[in-house]
Amino acid sequence: MIDQANSVSAPGSCAAPRTLALAEANDRHRRRYLWAIGAIAALGTVLLPFARLPLPAVPEFNIVYVTGVLFGDLATAFLLFAQFRASGRASLIVLGAAYLFTATIVIPHLLYFSEFAPRVGWFAGAPQTAAWLWHAWHLAFPLSVLGYVAVERWGGELSFRRRAMPLGITVAGVVALSFGLTLAFTAFEGHLPQLHDGRVWNPITFQLGWTMGLATVAALVGVMTLPNRHRVLHLWLSVALVAFLFDIVPNMIALERFAFGWYAGRVSGLLAATFLFVMLLRETSSLYVSLGAALDEAADLNVALERRVDERTAELRALNTSLDGAVKQRDLLLSEVYHRVNNNLQGVSSMLLMESKRLGEGPGCAAMLRMARRARAMGLVHQQIMGSNQLDSVDLHRLLHDLARNLRDSLGMDNRGLVLDVEADAMTADIDFAMSIGLIVNELVSNAVEHAYEGRPSGRVVIGLRRENGMLRLEVADDGVGIKAAPEGLGSRIVAGLVAQANGRQETFEEGGTRRCFLFPTSGGAV
Amino acid sequence: MSDISVLIVEDEFILAMSMEEDLIDRGYFVTGVAASASDAVDLARRTRPDVILMDIRLKGEADGVDAAQQIHAGQYGSKIIFVTASREPATLERIEKDHPAAVLFKPVAPEEVDRRIRSVLEVS
């Protein structure tokens, strides 16, 4: 906040300052400035010869004049102080003080001129009070502007936190000064030189007038020779000073109250007091107009942007829908493929079964049945994957139970008094790993049933699948006659090959039967 | 046991043949093999089997569930055992709505088929 305020008011740091008092004039401003200054100077000069023309005394005219000055100067002071708060330019506080002083000093001037002031004590006032107050203000204003020029030229800026206090001190000081001067011009009026004799001015006012006029010209030159004289504020301040000059000069020529010069000077003074305020107000309204236009433009841009966002959203939604459709299509296709593979495997196992029946008891028949079981085990894995949501994982727990049911039937275990149990943790795996597990279990259980229970009336085979220390432990245990009964055959080679394919290790124990354990890394596809 | 009659509804010829052969070996009477839903309904109406082994995917537009609904509507007295390769939730939901006697998932061992037929008919 502080930095922002400083950077805005830093000289030359910003092409378009946001504070009105620092705005640069454009060609239109300069044209208006030349017109205004030319018109006032020309009209003032042309009317100067008529300054002494006596006119009827209308003291109420002074009320209008002072009211206008009071309003114009107070408003200008307020505006300049606000600009100071915004920009931190120390010079603005001086210029604001000049206007505030005028605004405060005109009040006692009017009161004593119109004899409204209470005639009591030190403030009783006297005939010269109003005149002295008028001279004080017409001298103080150009001198204050000179002060402004000096501070503008050599002064700096105040940081945001340090702006309130100087402002408060300035306002209080200006009010106190006006109060003090009023007191001086009332209580000590008798000690001061006589400025006028009721209606006609004494020669001393001529000397005072010269001083005021020279101070005004000096202030004008000071403003017009500032390095940043092209600021809008300085153009309008110059115009106000020219008008102020034509408040003083006709009075000096008229040397009499209620002469034409007296009236003309007050008209010009009114102009001087209100000109800056009106022009700054004008700038403010044109700022608002351009702000409105900018806001309209921003609103249009916003609408266009929103439309673009809507379009883009619709495009994305359409794309999303088509992607969704593509995924569904893919799932459908995959499901169809698995379905066909499953059916074909069932077909293969069916044909092998039919063939085995035609062969009759013997090694050929046994081989056919083994092949049929292998094909069915592979089919079971495919059947499991169709049941999964993503078509990419197999429920191993369910696979082992389904496989066990199939093996019980196809190996005729029930008829031989053999039990097949499954003790498996809940887990899933990808199809390759599941296929290995299915085929390994199929081989081992088949092997156990075919060779481990010869001459035994009953037995129990257990399939175990457990998570163990981050590994997967598959176990097929029987309580049969031992491993020596099992001949080395295709089944053993299939098991060894599949275990190696899944990066597993094989351990075999014999303790009242055969227990074969396999450890697989879980990175092998099991979850 | 020859008093149990079975209708096989299966569009895969080899599976149908294998199933038929196995059932005959086990002493069942196979009333026919249908490959489409309309054939299945027609055969069920004409042969009134005790049990129908019903595949889901069949030749033609209608599937096994459609056929089962028509057969139930006809009140031919047949118990329907679905034999399906699909585990799609949508399909399973449709099967459940038909209140099937049993559901078997392919690949299925002949012994399992035998056992289910007996349990559905409550014979030993």
XYZ file of C-alpha atoms in Angstrom, chain A:
527
model
C 0.000 0.000 0.000
C 2.752 2.387 0.998
C 4.993 1.332 -1.825
C 2.185 1.615 -4.290
C 1.339 5.143 -3.187
C 4.977 6.132 -3.441
C 5.547 4.598 -6.813
C 2.521 6.353 -8.221
C 3.732 9.759 -7.109
C 7.420 9.225 -7.806
C 8.489 11.765 -10.454
C 8.921 10.270 -13.880
C 8.353 6.735 -12.656
C 4.911 6.420 -14.085
C 3.725 7.481 -17.545
C 0.154 8.110 -16.408
C 0.002 9.247 -12.776
C -3.260 8.395 -11.102
C -3.337 11.631 -9.103
C -4.999 14.549 -10.835
C -2.496 17.125 -9.506
C 0.351 15.347 -11.309
C -1.421 14.821 -14.638
C 0.339 16.186 -17.712
C -1.561 18.560 -19.992
C -2.472 17.453 -23.483
C -2.961 19.657 -26.573
C -6.602 20.243 -25.751
C -5.637 21.517 -22.281
C -3.021 23.830 -23.728
C -5.483 25.250 -26.257
C -8.034 25.954 -23.538
C -5.353 27.495 -21.357
C -4.255 29.909 -24.073
C -7.863 30.909 -24.770
C -8.634 31.484 -21.088
C -5.501 33.457 -20.294
C -5.851 35.523 -23.493
C -9.520 36.315 -22.882
C -8.988 37.396 -19.266
C -5.926 39.519 -20.076
C -7.569 41.138 -23.107
C -10.879 41.864 -21.390
C -9.141 43.097 -18.216
C -6.844 45.433 -20.184
C -9.646 46.799 -22.386
C -11.772 47.610 -19.353
C -8.933 49.206 -17.338
C -9.540 52.797 -18.654
C -13.058 52.641 -17.218
C -11.830 51.684 -13.746
C -12.510 55.097 -12.227
C -16.064 55.250 -13.520
C -18.200 55.862 -10.430
C -21.106 53.456 -10.000
C -23.867 53.202 -7.385
C -22.775 51.684 -4.092
C -24.124 48.150 -3.753
C -22.520 46.712 -0.587
C -24.503 43.446 -1.124
C -22.270 42.839 -4.157
C -19.435 42.217 -1.734
C -21.515 39.501 -0.026
C -21.934 37.663 -3.340
C -18.240 38.080 -4.093
C -17.055 36.855 -0.717
C -19.498 33.935 -0.688
C -18.203 32.854 -4.080
C -14.577 33.241 -2.993
C -15.277 31.383 0.247
C -16.895 28.478 -1.575
C -14.349 28.336 -4.421
C -11.272 28.592 -2.196
C -12.562 26.171 0.418
C -13.417 23.592 -2.242
C -10.060 24.094 -3.979
C -8.210 23.758 -0.678
C -10.087 20.565 0.076
C -9.286 19.201 -3.382
C -5.594 20.096 -3.111
C -5.297 18.538 0.336
C -6.942 15.382 -1.036
C -4.419 15.382 -3.869
C -1.671 15.734 -1.275
C -3.027 12.730 0.621
C -2.996 10.756 -2.615
C 0.374 11.821 -4.008
C 2.373 12.920 -0.987
C 3.742 15.983 -2.885
C 4.739 18.433 -0.124
C 4.150 21.409 -2.437
C 0.445 20.640 -2.670
C 0.053 21.219 1.047
C 1.460 24.757 0.572
C -0.874 25.526 -2.310
C -3.798 24.099 -0.350
C -2.806 26.332 2.563
C -2.863 29.383 0.236
C -6.458 28.633 -0.740
C -7.478 27.740 2.816
C -6.037 31.005 4.117
C -8.040 32.999 1.571
C -11.166 31.038 2.467
C -10.749 31.717 6.176
C -9.735 35.369 5.913
C -12.711 36.321 3.723
C -15.084 35.460 6.540
C -13.944 38.243 8.943
C -13.514 40.512 5.911
C -17.188 40.124 5.038
C -18.286 40.407 8.652
C -16.435 43.705 9.160
C -17.173 45.067 5.676
C -20.886 44.526 6.133
C -20.658 45.474 9.805
C -22.101 42.123 10.866
C -19.285 41.577 13.370
C -20.167 41.773 17.043
C -18.935 45.065 18.370
C -17.440 43.731 21.574
C -14.000 43.755 23.214
C -10.913 43.231 21.153
C -12.960 42.076 18.167
C -15.073 45.238 18.087
C -13.342 46.205 14.849
C -13.108 49.510 13.186
C -13.609 51.104 9.738
C -10.147 49.989 8.539
C -10.445 46.288 9.568
C -12.169 45.013 6.413
C -9.692 46.833 4.170
C -6.698 45.503 6.065
C -8.043 41.949 5.836
C -8.536 42.365 2.055
C -4.958 43.565 1.659
C -3.587 40.800 3.868
C -5.287 38.132 1.760
C -4.281 39.677 -1.571
C -0.691 39.783 -0.390
C -0.666 36.386 1.325
C -2.075 34.473 -1.651
C 0.644 35.302 -4.229
C 3.339 34.897 -1.554
C 1.948 31.455 -0.708
C 1.983 30.527 -4.397
C 5.642 31.594 -4.486
C 6.159 29.280 -1.513
C 4.412 26.546 -3.466
C 6.733 27.147 -6.441
C 9.771 26.864 -4.185
C 8.635 23.647 -2.532
C 7.508 22.223 -5.875
C 10.955 22.948 -7.297
C 13.075 21.798 -4.372
C 10.766 19.898 -2.059
C 10.097 16.210 -2.026
C 7.401 13.733 -1.227
C 6.107 12.371 2.024
C 5.563 8.674 2.594
C 2.016 7.549 3.093
C 2.279 7.241 6.882
C 3.710 10.756 7.239
C 1.014 12.703 5.436
C -1.722 13.128 8.029
C 0.257 15.063 10.629
C 1.683 17.868 8.372
C -1.783 18.294 6.941
C -3.336 18.699 10.378
C -0.628 21.159 11.449
C -1.047 23.191 8.252
C -4.816 23.473 8.593
C -4.530 24.436 12.251
C -1.752 26.945 11.457
C -3.720 28.606 8.654
C -6.809 28.945 10.807
C -4.701 30.365 13.659
C -3.037 32.838 11.273
C -6.384 34.116 10.033
C -7.604 34.397 13.585
C -4.433 36.243 14.655
C -4.565 38.662 11.724
C -8.219 39.377 12.412
C -7.347 40.110 16.034
C -4.462 42.351 14.922
C -6.662 44.292 12.503
C -9.358 44.799 15.122
C -7.604 45.268 18.446
C -4.674 47.227 17.024
C -6.509 48.948 14.219
C -5.801 52.308 15.808
C -2.049 51.755 15.579
C -2.135 50.934 11.868
C -2.046 53.482 9.039
C -5.378 54.681 7.637
C -6.086 52.791 4.382
C -9.114 54.736 3.347
C -11.193 57.648 4.217
C -14.601 56.010 4.257
C -14.787 55.667 0.496
C -11.586 57.022 -1.066
C -8.306 55.088 -0.765
C -5.217 56.678 0.744
C -1.915 56.663 -1.202
C -0.511 53.934 1.049
C -2.853 51.443 -0.620
C -1.193 52.296 -3.893
C 2.137 51.086 -2.511
C 0.488 47.998 -1.030
C -1.212 47.381 -4.370
C 2.079 47.501 -6.192
C 3.529 44.995 -3.768
C 0.537 42.665 -4.239
C 0.669 43.035 -8.004
C 4.399 42.380 -8.188
C 4.049 39.365 -5.884
C 1.296 38.023 -8.155
C 3.397 38.551 -11.283
C 6.344 36.873 -9.542
C 4.119 33.939 -8.589
C 2.857 33.744 -12.177
C 6.392 33.726 -13.560
C 7.394 31.177 -10.928
C 4.596 28.802 -11.928
C 5.189 29.315 -15.660
C 8.901 28.569 -15.339
C 8.534 25.425 -13.263
C 10.204 22.374 -14.878
C 6.821 20.666 -14.814
C 4.851 23.742 -15.926
C 2.945 21.585 -18.396
C 0.988 19.910 -15.703
C -2.733 20.596 -15.919
C -2.635 22.019 -12.387
C 0.004 24.591 -13.317
C -1.813 25.737 -16.453
C -4.996 26.430 -14.523
C -3.072 27.976 -11.615
C -1.498 30.428 -14.095
C -4.946 31.383 -15.370
C -6.130 31.874 -11.782
C -3.122 34.124 -11.067
C -3.828 36.279 -14.142
C -7.415 36.648 -12.965
C -6.118 37.443 -9.489
C -3.915 40.176 -10.988
C -7.013 41.734 -12.539
C -8.589 41.707 -9.083
C -5.794 43.945 -7.802
C -4.964 46.286 -10.708
C -8.433 47.856 -11.319
C -8.679 48.577 -7.587
C -5.347 50.383 -7.715
C -6.583 52.477 -10.601
C -10.038 53.105 -9.183
C -8.731 54.095 -5.747
C -12.324 54.259 -4.622
C -14.933 51.824 -3.338
C -17.911 51.111 -5.641
C -16.133 52.493 -8.734
C -16.224 50.300 -11.872
C -12.694 49.057 -11.111
C -13.809 47.969 -7.647
C -16.644 45.876 -9.132
C -14.549 44.553 -12.035
C -11.734 43.557 -9.641
C -14.147 41.546 -7.561
C -15.554 39.750 -10.604
C -12.016 38.826 -11.604
C -11.241 37.802 -8.011
C -14.261 35.511 -8.047
C -12.948 33.993 -11.242
C -9.507 33.546 -9.672
C -11.000 31.830 -6.639
C -13.211 29.404 -8.525
C -11.278 28.764 -11.742
C -8.902 26.119 -10.422
C -11.710 24.316 -8.633
C -13.964 24.242 -11.678
C -11.177 23.058 -13.949
C -10.062 20.350 -11.525
C -13.689 19.281 -11.203
C -13.874 19.154 -14.978
C -10.796 16.950 -15.091
C -12.350 14.678 -12.504
C -15.527 14.285 -14.516
C -13.619 13.555 -17.707
C -11.643 10.970 -15.738
C -14.936 9.422 -14.697
C -16.153 9.464 -18.284
C -13.049 7.650 -19.497
C -13.306 5.336 -16.520
C -16.869 4.503 -17.538
C -15.736 3.854 -21.110
C -12.919 1.660 -19.846
C -15.338 -0.246 -17.622
C -17.696 -0.724 -20.578
C -14.801 -2.017 -22.629
C -13.780 -4.310 -19.797
C -17.352 -5.575 -19.538
C -17.386 -6.272 -23.296
C -14.085 -8.097 -22.986
C -15.478 -10.035 -20.078
C -18.505 -11.108 -22.076
C -16.272 -12.191 -24.953
C -14.012 -14.034 -22.539
C -16.931 -15.776 -20.884
C -18.244 -16.822 -24.263
C -14.827 -18.185 -25.160
C -14.663 -20.066 -21.868
C -18.127 -21.489 -22.482
C -17.137 -22.605 -25.968
C -13.969 -24.187 -24.696
C -15.837 -25.903 -21.874
C -18.339 -27.298 -24.357
C -15.485 -28.530 -26.574
C -13.811 -30.198 -23.613
C -17.080 -31.735 -22.514
C -17.668 -33.108 -25.990
C -14.123 -34.467 -26.077
C -14.627 -35.992 -22.655
C -17.835 -37.643 -23.781
C -16.164 -39.069 -26.859
C -13.252 -40.294 -24.736
C -15.730 -41.849 -22.337
C -17.373 -43.520 -25.288
C -13.997 -44.725 -26.552
C -13.159 -46.205 -23.156
C -16.547 -47.956 -23.006
C -15.969 -49.217 -26.545
C -12.548 -50.539 -25.531
C -13.971 -52.248 -22.446
C -16.684 -53.825 -24.548
C -14.105 -55.053 -27.037
C -11.830 -56.425 -24.312
C -14.748 -58.111 -22.631
C -15.694 -59.669 -25.962
C -12.127 -60.919 -26.511
C -11.913 -62.457 -23.039
C -15.305 -64.012 -23.537
C -14.189 -65.656 -26.778
C -10.895 -66.839 -25.259
C -12.812 -68.301 -22.341
C -15.315 -70.040 -24.606
C -12.538 -71.415 -26.818
C -10.658 -72.752 -23.820
C -13.831 -74.403 -22.614
C -14.218 -75.785 -26.127
C -10.662 -77.157 -26.094
C -11.146 -78.765 -22.711
C -14.476 -80.224 -23.844
C -12.899 -81.745 -26.950
C -10.074 -83.202 -24.884
C -12.609 -84.708 -22.490
C -14.546 -86.235 -25.348
C -11.364 -87.613 -26.861
C -10.275 -89.062 -23.505
C -13.519 -90.986 -23.197
C -12.904 -92.620 -26.559
C -9.385 -93.708 -25.551
C -10.393 -95.789 -22.528
C -8.318 -96.216 -19.353
C -4.572 -95.769 -19.901
C -1.734 -93.279 -20.122
C -3.237 -91.641 -23.204
C -6.525 -91.021 -21.451
C -4.729 -89.617 -18.393
C -2.712 -87.241 -20.570
C -5.893 -86.035 -22.303
C -7.536 -85.384 -18.928
C -4.472 -83.466 -17.701
C -4.611 -81.299 -20.821
C -8.336 -80.754 -20.301
C -7.693 -79.568 -16.740
C -4.943 -77.186 -17.886
C -7.216 -75.684 -20.505
C -9.981 -75.284 -17.943
C -7.617 -73.663 -15.439
C -6.630 -71.113 -18.106
C -10.301 -70.577 -18.900
C -11.026 -69.911 -15.230
C -8.439 -67.126 -15.118
C -10.113 -65.467 -18.109
C -13.481 -65.854 -16.508
C -12.234 -64.047 -13.387
C -10.939 -61.093 -15.332
C -14.311 -60.551 -16.981
C -15.770 -60.085 -13.533
C -13.344 -57.303 -12.608
C -14.326 -53.687 -13.152
C -11.218 -52.542 -14.978
C -10.725 -55.721 -16.999
C -7.124 -55.730 -15.841
C -7.050 -57.540 -12.524
C -7.918 -60.995 -11.268
C -9.330 -61.781 -7.843
C -6.872 -64.497 -6.728
C -8.985 -65.532 -3.758
C -11.981 -66.280 -5.932
C -9.817 -67.832 -8.636
C -8.390 -70.361 -6.188
C -11.842 -71.273 -4.867
C -13.241 -71.722 -8.381
C -10.189 -73.716 -9.393
C -10.497 -75.933 -6.312
C -14.146 -76.658 -7.098
C -13.201 -77.604 -10.646
C -10.333 -79.799 -9.506
C -12.475 -81.582 -6.929
C -14.882 -82.512 -9.706
C -12.485 -83.305 -12.498
C -10.142 -85.294 -10.260
C -13.046 -87.131 -8.636
C -11.676 -86.251 -5.203
C -15.006 -86.671 -3.409
C -15.277 -90.265 -4.567
C -11.774 -90.997 -3.261
C -12.327 -89.512 0.156
C -9.975 -86.590 -0.575
C -10.586 -83.072 0.701
C -9.277 -79.958 -1.054
C -9.213 -76.765 1.038
C -8.252 -73.206 0.144
C -6.750 -70.811 2.683
C -6.182 -67.575 0.779
C -5.896 -63.884 1.695
C -7.978 -61.460 -0.329
C -5.799 -60.090 -3.134
C -5.763 -59.310 -6.820
C -3.132 -59.727 -9.519
C -2.644 -59.008 -13.197
C -3.663 -61.662 -15.668
C -0.141 -63.014 -16.318
C 0.612 -63.608 -12.654
C -2.840 -65.069 -12.067
C -2.346 -67.427 -15.019
C 0.930 -68.667 -13.504
C -0.669 -69.204 -10.098
C -3.654 -71.006 -11.626
C -1.517 -73.375 -13.690
C 0.943 -74.071 -10.840
C -1.873 -74.918 -8.422
C -3.544 -77.057 -11.088
C -0.342 -79.058 -11.637
C 0.487 -79.525 -7.963
C -3.003 -80.527 -6.858
C -3.351 -82.885 -9.840
C 0.027 -84.361 -9.040
C -0.792 -84.850 -5.373
C -4.138 -86.510 -6.109
C -2.682 -88.743 -8.827
C 0.429 -89.899 -6.956
C 0.395 -89.132 -3.232
C -2.656 -91.111 -2.170
C -2.181 -94.516 -3.760
C -3.545 -97.024 -1.322
C -4.856 -94.391 1.028
C -8.547 -94.210 1.893
C -8.584 -90.455 2.619
C -6.467 -87.329 2.698
C -6.430 -83.563 2.683
C -4.806 -81.235 0.238
C -4.503 -77.541 1.181
C -3.876 -74.598 -1.133
C -2.515 -71.577 0.769
C -1.914 -68.043 -0.464
C -0.620 -65.509 2.042
C 1.149 -62.171 2.195
C 4.392 -62.587 4.099
C 7.054 -59.890 4.713
C 6.174 -58.066 1.540
C 6.268 -61.302 -0.432
C 3.549 -63.591 -1.658
C 3.645 -67.161 -0.331
C 1.893 -69.883 -2.310
C 1.711 -73.296 -0.703
C 0.272 -76.630 -1.766
C 0.475 -79.249 0.965
C -0.718 -82.837 1.047
C -0.619 -85.523 3.701
C 0.138 -88.313 1.243
C 3.026 -90.700 0.792
C 5.707 -88.160 -0.112
C 7.409 -86.609 -3.098
C 9.245 -89.751 -4.196
C 5.921 -90.984 -5.464
C 5.769 -88.194 -8.023
C 7.555 -88.906 -11.279
C 9.458 -86.119 -13.022
C 7.208 -85.149 -15.920
C 5.776 -82.314 -17.970
C 3.914 -81.034 -14.915
C 7.124 -80.480 -12.939
C 8.703 -78.637 -15.814
C 5.631 -76.448 -16.244
C 5.709 -75.558 -12.526
C 9.444 -74.785 -12.516
C 9.111 -72.645 -15.650
C 6.138 -70.651 -14.398
C 7.769 -70.021 -11.008
C 10.889 -68.705 -12.744
C 8.755 -66.553 -15.072
C 7.160 -64.857 -12.052
C 10.579 -64.364 -10.347
C 9.601 -66.818 -7.624
C 11.579 -69.227 -5.420
C 10.616 -72.794 -4.754
C 11.032 -74.725 -1.530
C 9.884 -78.245 -0.921
C 9.363 -79.846 2.482
C 8.531 -83.351 3.406
C 6.943 -83.807 6.771
C 4.304 -86.497 6.691
C 3.481 -85.616 3.102
C 4.726 -83.019 0.724
C 4.563 -79.294 1.227
C 5.664 -77.149 -1.657
C 6.139 -73.454 -1.055
C 6.792 -70.638 -3.484
C 7.759 -67.075 -2.676
C 6.942 -64.396 -5.234
C 7.804 -60.709 -5.125
C 4.613 -58.645 -4.938
C 5.932 -56.481 -7.741
C 5.213 -59.487 -9.945
C 1.676 -58.223 -10.454
C -0.030 -59.148 -7.198
C -1.649 -56.354 -5.221
